[in-house]
mmCIF file of C-alpha atoms in Angstrom:
data_model
loop_
_atom_site.group_PDB
_atom_site.id
_atom_site.type_symbol
_atom_site.label_atom_id
_atom_site.label_comp_id
_atom_site.label_asym_id
_atom_site.label_seq_id
_atom_site.Cartn_x
_atom_site.Cartn_y
_atom_site.Cartn_z
ATOM 1 C CA MET A 21 247.466 173.826 171.196
ATOM 2 C CA TYR A 22 244.965 176.398 169.954
ATOM 3 C CA ASP A 23 245.824 179.759 168.476
ATOM 4 C CA LEU A 24 242.973 181.325 170.446
ATOM 5 C CA ILE A 25 240.879 180.227 173.399
ATOM 6 C CA VAL A 26 237.723 182.274 173.956
ATOM 7 C CA VAL A 27 236.219 182.233 177.444
ATOM 8 C CA GLY A 28 232.497 182.882 177.037
ATOM 9 C CA GLY A 29 229.990 182.180 174.298
ATOM 10 C CA GLY A 30 228.034 185.437 174.232
ATOM 11 C CA PRO A 31 227.984 187.873 171.273
ATOM 12 C CA ALA A 32 231.504 189.160 172.054
ATOM 13 C CA GLY A 33 233.026 185.704 172.243
ATOM 14 C CA LEU A 34 231.171 184.443 169.184
ATOM 15 C CA ALA A 35 232.212 187.468 167.124
ATOM 16 C CA ALA A 36 235.819 186.976 168.207
ATOM 17 C CA ALA A 37 235.693 183.345 167.106
ATOM 18 C CA ILE A 38 234.322 184.266 163.676
ATOM 19 C CA TYR A 39 237.029 186.866 163.064
ATOM 20 C CA ALA A 40 239.809 184.547 164.245
ATOM 21 C CA ARG A 41 238.604 181.620 162.135
ATOM 22 C CA ARG A 42 238.438 183.825 159.055
ATOM 23 C CA ALA A 43 242.087 184.629 159.750
ATOM 24 C CA ASN A 44 242.796 180.868 159.706
ATOM 25 C CA LYS A 45 243.464 180.662 163.429
ATOM 26 C CA SER A 46 242.390 177.600 165.404
ATOM 27 C CA VAL A 47 239.758 178.523 167.979
ATOM 28 C CA LEU A 48 238.228 176.927 171.074
ATOM 29 C CA ILE A 49 235.248 178.492 172.832
ATOM 30 C CA LEU A 50 234.657 177.533 176.461
ATOM 31 C CA GLU A 51 231.136 178.377 177.668
ATOM 32 C CA LYS A 52 229.929 177.433 181.146
ATOM 33 C CA SER A 53 226.188 177.277 180.500
ATOM 34 C CA ALA A 54 224.344 178.413 177.373
ATOM 35 C CA PHE A 55 225.577 180.166 174.253
ATOM 36 C CA GLY A 56 224.296 183.650 173.504
ATOM 37 C CA GLY A 57 224.788 185.345 176.856
ATOM 38 C CA GLN A 58 222.414 188.035 178.115
ATOM 39 C CA ILE A 59 220.944 188.631 174.653
ATOM 40 C CA THR A 60 218.988 185.367 174.929
ATOM 41 C CA PHE A 61 216.842 187.002 177.631
ATOM 42 C CA SER A 62 215.589 189.725 175.248
ATOM 43 C CA PRO A 63 212.189 188.905 173.724
ATOM 44 C CA LYS A 64 212.799 191.378 170.902
ATOM 45 C CA VAL A 65 215.968 192.921 169.501
ATOM 46 C CA GLU A 66 215.092 195.864 167.291
ATOM 47 C CA ASN A 67 218.323 197.883 167.324
ATOM 48 C CA TYR A 68 220.679 195.433 165.646
ATOM 49 C CA PRO A 69 221.457 196.167 161.967
ATOM 50 C CA ALA A 70 219.972 193.852 159.308
ATOM 51 C CA PHE A 71 217.114 192.668 161.542
ATOM 52 C CA GLU A 72 214.068 194.891 161.932
ATOM 53 C CA SER A 73 212.958 192.664 164.785
ATOM 54 C CA ILE A 74 214.356 189.369 166.045
ATOM 55 C CA SER A 75 214.282 187.535 169.356
ATOM 56 C CA GLY A 76 217.521 187.461 171.300
ATOM 57 C CA SER A 77 217.598 183.672 171.322
ATOM 58 C CA GLU A 78 217.132 183.507 167.550
ATOM 59 C CA LEU A 79 219.916 186.033 167.005
ATOM 60 C CA ALA A 80 222.177 184.000 169.284
ATOM 61 C CA ASP A 81 221.334 180.805 167.402
ATOM 62 C CA LYS A 82 222.364 182.434 164.136
ATOM 63 C CA MET A 83 225.671 183.536 165.649
ATOM 64 C CA VAL A 84 226.392 180.076 167.038
ATOM 65 C CA GLY A 85 225.538 178.477 163.690
ATOM 66 C CA GLN A 86 227.973 180.789 161.926
ATOM 67 C CA VAL A 87 230.728 179.995 164.421
ATOM 68 C CA LEU A 88 230.264 176.254 163.986
ATOM 69 C CA ALA A 89 230.187 176.617 160.208
ATOM 70 C CA GLN A 90 233.510 178.454 160.413
ATOM 71 C CA GLY A 91 235.037 175.449 162.175
ATOM 72 C CA ALA A 92 235.549 176.617 165.740
ATOM 73 C CA ASP A 93 235.595 174.027 168.523
ATOM 74 C CA VAL A 94 233.250 174.463 171.491
ATOM 75 C CA GLU A 95 233.126 172.907 174.944
ATOM 76 C CA ILE A 96 230.662 173.395 177.813
ATOM 77 C CA GLU A 97 233.049 173.921 180.710
ATOM 78 C CA THR A 98 233.603 176.532 183.417
ATOM 79 C CA VAL A 99 236.982 178.243 183.355
ATOM 80 C CA SER A 100 238.486 178.524 186.838
ATOM 81 C CA ALA A 101 241.930 180.020 186.164
ATOM 82 C CA ILE A 102 244.371 181.151 183.504
ATOM 83 C CA ARG A 103 248.116 180.609 183.790
ATOM 84 C CA THR A 104 251.022 181.593 181.590
ATOM 85 C CA ASP A 105 253.922 179.368 180.554
ATOM 86 C CA GLY A 106 256.250 181.339 178.330
ATOM 87 C CA THR A 107 254.246 182.224 175.237
ATOM 88 C CA LYS A 108 251.617 179.603 176.086
ATOM 89 C CA LYS A 109 248.425 180.265 178.035
ATOM 90 C CA LEU A 110 247.047 177.447 180.178
ATOM 91 C CA VAL A 111 243.295 177.579 180.729
ATOM 92 C CA ASP A 112 242.057 175.440 183.626
ATOM 93 C CA THR A 113 238.408 174.417 184.018
ATOM 94 C CA GLU A 114 236.353 173.243 186.982
ATOM 95 C CA GLU A 115 235.823 169.995 185.103
ATOM 96 C CA GLY A 116 239.523 169.201 185.582
ATOM 97 C CA ASN A 117 240.770 169.923 182.071
ATOM 98 C CA THR A 118 243.581 172.229 180.965
ATOM 99 C CA TYR A 119 243.637 173.711 177.475
ATOM 100 C CA GLU A 120 246.662 175.323 175.849
ATOM 101 C CA GLY A 121 246.517 178.390 173.625
ATOM 102 C CA LEU A 122 248.765 181.116 172.283
ATOM 103 C CA THR A 123 246.169 183.750 173.144
ATOM 104 C CA VAL A 124 243.045 184.072 175.274
ATOM 105 C CA ILE A 125 240.048 186.385 174.960
ATOM 106 C CA LEU A 126 238.052 186.786 178.156
ATOM 107 C CA ALA A 127 234.452 187.375 177.100
ATOM 108 C CA ASN A 128 232.865 185.915 180.218
ATOM 109 C CA GLY A 129 230.094 188.513 180.441
ATOM 110 C CA ALA A 130 228.289 189.352 183.660
ATOM 111 C CA LYS A 131 225.528 187.959 185.852
ATOM 112 C CA HIS A 132 222.236 189.490 186.949
ATOM 113 C CA ARG A 133 222.452 191.927 189.846
ATOM 114 C CA HIS A 134 220.381 190.907 192.865
ATOM 115 C CA LEU A 135 218.453 193.162 195.238
ATOM 116 C CA GLY A 136 220.438 191.871 198.211
ATOM 117 C CA LEU A 137 217.423 191.469 200.488
ATOM 118 C CA PRO A 138 216.593 188.761 203.040
ATOM 119 C CA ASN A 139 214.582 185.881 201.527
ATOM 120 C CA GLU A 140 215.680 186.786 197.990
ATOM 121 C CA GLU A 141 217.930 183.769 197.434
ATOM 122 C CA ARG A 142 215.274 181.463 198.864
ATOM 123 C CA PHE A 143 212.703 182.481 196.262
ATOM 124 C CA ILE A 144 214.931 182.670 193.175
ATOM 125 C CA GLY A 145 213.447 180.225 190.700
ATOM 126 C CA ASP A 146 210.314 179.923 192.822
ATOM 127 C CA GLY A 147 208.676 183.331 192.734
ATOM 128 C CA ILE A 148 211.637 185.493 191.745
ATOM 129 C CA SER A 149 213.004 185.429 188.206
ATOM 130 C CA PHE A 150 215.471 187.374 186.070
ATOM 131 C CA CYS A 151 214.005 186.348 182.710
ATOM 132 C CA ALA A 152 210.475 187.058 181.500
ATOM 133 C CA VAL A 153 211.156 185.150 178.292
ATOM 134 C CA CYS A 154 212.022 182.057 180.321
ATOM 135 C CA ASP A 155 209.432 182.270 183.102
ATOM 136 C CA GLY A 156 206.734 184.733 182.048
ATOM 137 C CA ALA A 157 204.352 181.982 180.919
ATOM 138 C CA PHE A 158 204.114 180.702 184.509
ATOM 139 C CA TYR A 159 202.372 183.942 185.501
ATOM 140 C CA LYS A 160 199.586 184.093 182.934
ATOM 141 C CA ASN A 161 196.577 185.958 184.373
ATOM 142 C CA LYS A 162 198.531 186.642 187.566
ATOM 143 C CA THR A 163 200.006 189.724 189.249
ATOM 144 C CA VAL A 164 203.732 190.417 189.045
ATOM 145 C CA ALA A 165 206.228 193.190 189.668
ATOM 146 C CA LEU A 166 209.112 194.137 187.413
ATOM 147 C CA ILE A 167 211.960 195.845 189.268
ATOM 148 C CA GLY A 168 213.992 198.242 187.125
ATOM 149 C CA GLY A 169 213.549 200.999 184.566
ATOM 150 C CA GLY A 170 216.127 200.500 181.805
ATOM 151 C CA ASN A 171 215.703 199.026 178.334
ATOM 152 C CA SER A 172 215.838 195.417 179.485
ATOM 153 C CA ALA A 173 213.347 196.075 182.264
ATOM 154 C CA LEU A 174 210.877 197.800 179.966
ATOM 155 C CA GLN A 175 211.135 195.052 177.351
ATOM 156 C CA GLU A 176 210.427 192.481 180.044
ATOM 157 C CA ALA A 177 207.488 194.513 181.366
ATOM 158 C CA ILE A 178 205.981 194.788 177.885
ATOM 159 C CA LEU A 179 206.269 191.036 177.409
ATOM 160 C CA LEU A 180 204.707 190.329 180.810
ATOM 161 C CA SER A 181 201.841 192.740 180.148
ATOM 162 C CA GLU A 182 200.731 190.575 177.229
ATOM 163 C CA SER A 183 199.752 187.698 179.499
ATOM 164 C CA CYS A 184 199.707 188.886 183.121
ATOM 165 C CA LYS A 185 196.625 190.333 184.812
ATOM 166 C CA LYS A 186 198.636 193.140 186.427
ATOM 167 C CA VAL A 187 202.233 194.337 186.104
ATOM 168 C CA TYR A 188 203.844 196.784 188.533
ATOM 169 C CA VAL A 189 207.028 198.463 187.293
ATOM 170 C CA VAL A 190 209.062 199.641 190.284
ATOM 171 C CA GLN A 191 211.908 202.065 189.566
ATOM 172 C CA ASN A 192 214.193 203.575 192.207
ATOM 173 C CA LEU A 193 214.681 206.784 190.181
ATOM 174 C CA ASP A 194 212.038 209.446 189.564
ATOM 175 C CA PHE A 195 212.026 208.589 185.857
ATOM 176 C CA LEU A 196 212.428 205.585 183.584
ATOM 177 C CA THR A 197 215.776 205.327 181.822
ATOM 178 C CA GLY A 198 214.706 203.036 178.968
ATOM 179 C CA GLU A 199 214.111 204.192 175.405
ATOM 180 C CA VAL A 200 211.216 206.614 174.907
ATOM 181 C CA ARG A 201 209.615 204.264 172.371
ATOM 182 C CA LEU A 202 209.499 201.479 174.949
ATOM 183 C CA GLN A 203 208.024 203.874 177.515
ATOM 184 C CA GLU A 204 205.322 204.851 175.038
ATOM 185 C CA ILE A 205 204.391 201.227 174.404
ATOM 186 C CA LEU A 206 204.243 200.536 178.119
ATOM 187 C CA ALA A 207 202.101 203.632 178.790
ATOM 188 C CA LYS A 208 199.401 202.248 176.489
ATOM 189 C CA ARG A 209 199.093 199.016 178.442
ATOM 190 C CA GLY A 210 196.115 199.349 180.769
ATOM 191 C CA ASN A 211 197.310 196.587 183.081
ATOM 192 C CA VAL A 212 200.659 198.234 183.824
ATOM 193 C CA GLU A 213 201.268 200.558 186.778
ATOM 194 C CA VAL A 214 204.604 202.394 186.959
ATOM 195 C CA ILE A 215 205.821 203.272 190.449
ATOM 196 C CA LEU A 216 208.716 205.760 190.404
ATOM 197 C CA GLY A 217 211.112 206.927 193.111
ATOM 198 C CA THR A 218 210.570 203.681 194.990
ATOM 199 C CA VAL A 219 212.721 200.762 196.143
ATOM 200 C CA VAL A 220 211.922 197.268 197.306
ATOM 201 C CA SER A 221 212.549 197.242 201.052
ATOM 202 C CA GLU A 222 211.295 193.787 202.004
ATOM 203 C CA ILE A 223 210.334 190.453 200.523
ATOM 204 C CA ALA A 224 207.487 188.833 202.446
ATOM 205 C CA ASP A 225 208.741 186.095 204.780
ATOM 206 C CA THR A 226 206.101 183.511 203.892
ATOM 207 C CA PRO A 227 206.366 179.816 202.967
ATOM 208 C CA GLU A 228 205.698 180.682 199.318
ATOM 209 C CA PHE A 229 206.455 183.938 197.535
ATOM 210 C CA SER A 230 203.516 186.259 198.211
ATOM 211 C CA GLY A 231 204.668 189.827 197.713
ATOM 212 C CA ILE A 232 206.973 192.684 198.604
ATOM 213 C CA THR A 233 207.074 195.936 200.534
ATOM 214 C CA VAL A 234 208.096 199.008 198.547
ATOM 215 C CA GLN A 235 209.320 202.265 200.026
ATOM 216 C CA LYS A 236 209.268 205.795 198.599
ATOM 217 C CA THR A 237 212.758 207.286 198.549
ATOM 218 C CA SER A 238 211.406 210.794 199.165
ATOM 219 C CA ASP A 239 209.524 210.284 202.441
ATOM 220 C CA GLY A 240 209.984 206.631 203.430
ATOM 221 C CA THR A 241 206.327 205.733 202.929
ATOM 222 C CA LYS A 242 205.895 201.967 202.687
ATOM 223 C CA THR A 243 203.326 200.027 200.677
ATOM 224 C CA GLU A 244 202.726 196.302 200.501
ATOM 225 C CA LEU A 245 202.188 194.732 197.078
ATOM 226 C CA ALA A 246 200.540 191.307 196.925
ATOM 227 C CA LEU A 247 202.218 189.425 194.081
ATOM 228 C CA ASP A 248 202.393 186.030 192.466
ATOM 229 C CA GLY A 249 205.887 186.693 191.136
ATOM 230 C CA MET A 250 208.668 189.260 190.771
ATOM 231 C CA PHE A 251 211.099 189.857 187.934
ATOM 232 C CA VAL A 252 214.355 191.692 188.629
ATOM 233 C CA ALA A 253 216.126 193.683 185.888
ATOM 234 C CA ILE A 254 218.489 196.091 187.654
ATOM 235 C CA GLY A 255 221.679 195.539 185.737
ATOM 236 C CA LEU A 256 224.626 193.192 185.693
ATOM 237 C CA VAL A 257 227.610 192.310 187.872
ATOM 238 C CA PRO A 258 230.914 191.086 186.361
ATOM 239 C CA GLU A 259 232.435 187.764 187.410
ATOM 240 C CA ASN A 260 236.079 188.605 186.837
ATOM 241 C CA GLU A 261 237.774 187.905 190.178
ATOM 242 C CA ALA A 262 239.186 184.562 189.047
ATOM 243 C CA PHE A 263 241.184 186.367 186.356
ATOM 244 C CA SER A 264 242.419 189.388 188.333
ATOM 245 C CA ASP A 265 245.977 188.052 188.310
ATOM 246 C CA VAL A 266 246.193 188.317 184.506
ATOM 247 C CA ALA A 267 243.943 191.341 183.870
ATOM 248 C CA ASP A 268 243.481 194.475 185.989
ATOM 249 C CA LEU A 269 240.031 195.237 187.395
ATOM 250 C CA ASN A 270 238.537 198.653 188.058
ATOM 251 C CA ALA A 271 236.657 199.629 191.221
ATOM 252 C CA GLY A 272 233.472 198.088 189.842
ATOM 253 C CA GLY A 273 235.132 194.768 189.130
ATOM 254 C CA TYR A 274 235.196 195.195 185.348
ATOM 255 C CA PHE A 275 238.313 194.515 183.284
ATOM 256 C CA ASP A 276 240.312 197.716 182.867
ATOM 257 C CA SER A 277 241.548 197.435 179.276
ATOM 258 C CA ASP A 278 242.792 199.650 176.481
ATOM 259 C CA GLU A 279 241.039 200.445 173.185
ATOM 260 C CA ALA A 280 242.570 197.331 171.607
ATOM 261 C CA CYS A 281 240.962 195.276 174.399
ATOM 262 C CA GLY A 282 244.418 194.389 175.727
ATOM 263 C CA THR A 283 245.373 193.618 179.323
ATOM 264 C CA LYS A 284 248.499 193.727 181.470
ATOM 265 C CA THR A 285 249.322 190.208 180.262
ATOM 266 C CA ALA A 286 250.642 189.895 176.707
ATOM 267 C CA GLY A 287 248.384 187.668 174.635
ATOM 268 C CA ILE A 288 245.333 188.008 176.895
ATOM 269 C CA PHE A 289 242.483 190.228 175.728
ATOM 270 C CA VAL A 290 238.990 191.074 176.982
ATOM 271 C CA ALA A 291 235.690 191.767 175.235
ATOM 272 C CA GLY A 292 232.026 192.421 175.956
ATOM 273 C CA ASP A 293 230.061 193.105 179.136
ATOM 274 C CA CYS A 294 232.963 192.045 181.377
ATOM 275 C CA ARG A 295 235.023 195.006 180.146
ATOM 276 C CA ALA A 296 234.868 198.555 181.533
ATOM 277 C CA LYS A 297 232.921 200.606 178.979
ATOM 278 C CA ALA A 298 230.256 203.288 178.713
ATOM 279 C CA VAL A 299 227.738 201.336 176.605
ATOM 280 C CA ARG A 300 226.768 197.670 176.919
ATOM 281 C CA GLN A 301 224.705 196.558 173.939
ATOM 282 C CA VAL A 302 224.895 193.571 171.613
ATOM 283 C CA ALA A 303 226.403 195.833 168.935
ATOM 284 C CA THR A 304 229.199 197.031 171.221
ATOM 285 C CA ALA A 305 229.875 193.483 172.433
ATOM 286 C CA ILE A 306 230.353 192.324 168.855
ATOM 287 C CA SER A 307 232.591 195.328 168.211
ATOM 288 C CA ASP A 308 234.742 194.311 171.189
ATOM 289 C CA GLY A 309 234.916 190.752 169.903
ATOM 290 C CA ALA A 310 236.131 191.895 166.504
ATOM 291 C CA VAL A 311 238.709 194.283 167.986
ATOM 292 C CA ALA A 312 240.018 191.687 170.446
ATOM 293 C CA ALA A 313 240.241 188.964 167.787
ATOM 294 C CA ILE A 314 242.154 191.186 165.371
ATOM 295 C CA ALA A 315 244.545 192.171 168.172
ATOM 296 C CA ALA A 316 244.995 188.505 169.120
ATOM 297 C CA CYS A 317 245.724 187.532 165.512
ATOM 298 C CA ARG A 318 248.326 190.290 165.215
ATOM 299 C CA TYR A 319 249.930 189.108 168.439
ATOM 300 C CA ILE A 320 250.097 185.526 167.160
ATOM 301 C CA ASP A 321 251.561 186.610 163.831
ATOM 302 C CA GLY A 322 254.263 188.496 165.707
ATOM 303 C CA LEU A 323 255.447 185.505 167.735
#
């Protein structure tokens, strides 16, 4: 029986584990794939206090190292359901295990949003990627498109521009939404072309990924772009449906929680990108983790 079971090993979950361990609570973290969450896809993190510049994967490694040093247990398993049994919480995994805890923090993050176009799923991992850090090297001296205009998209485009022959940045809005400093860096790259007010309307139906058709939102004009690869950075989608019986979801599928990260089920809390909130950054995820862990510890102490 653990005091706290954390579902998800991103910044929110890792921060929660650190706070709970420092309060002498036993902690288990269940992560389905890789620790660090979305931050591991960022080539540079320059807005996190104490680090002028650090890669997302390095920052995640430091967090994981701190968690392990604090004595938390970790398992690579996918949580499929959460049940309650009196004051106990039963956490079931797809691997067939059930873990018992007094409290649970859901910090299961979110997944990359897809374009939802025909042929997209067929080319994911073979022409379409969601991570320039992971796959950018495969496109050295080649032509790619980056779909999106926020901070993550601009960071990815900057990274790609360092090795690719040509980078198209396709944004559905008439302006980029990423930080001005990132826009300025991108504007100085001679191999980058920004295409605004435009959406991807088609992915070429060819044996191998060969390009896309883009369409102006203002007049419907279509243009074909011959590409070697495409990177998609258009936001995240929560994966919370499996836990809707213990925590309310809003219209967007995010956990609808209070300021203490509580839910409709006593002893179950939420933190990070899976939670309804105005700002999703590594700093706010860690804030959620701290808040949720403190609330969980107070709940345990009150039992």
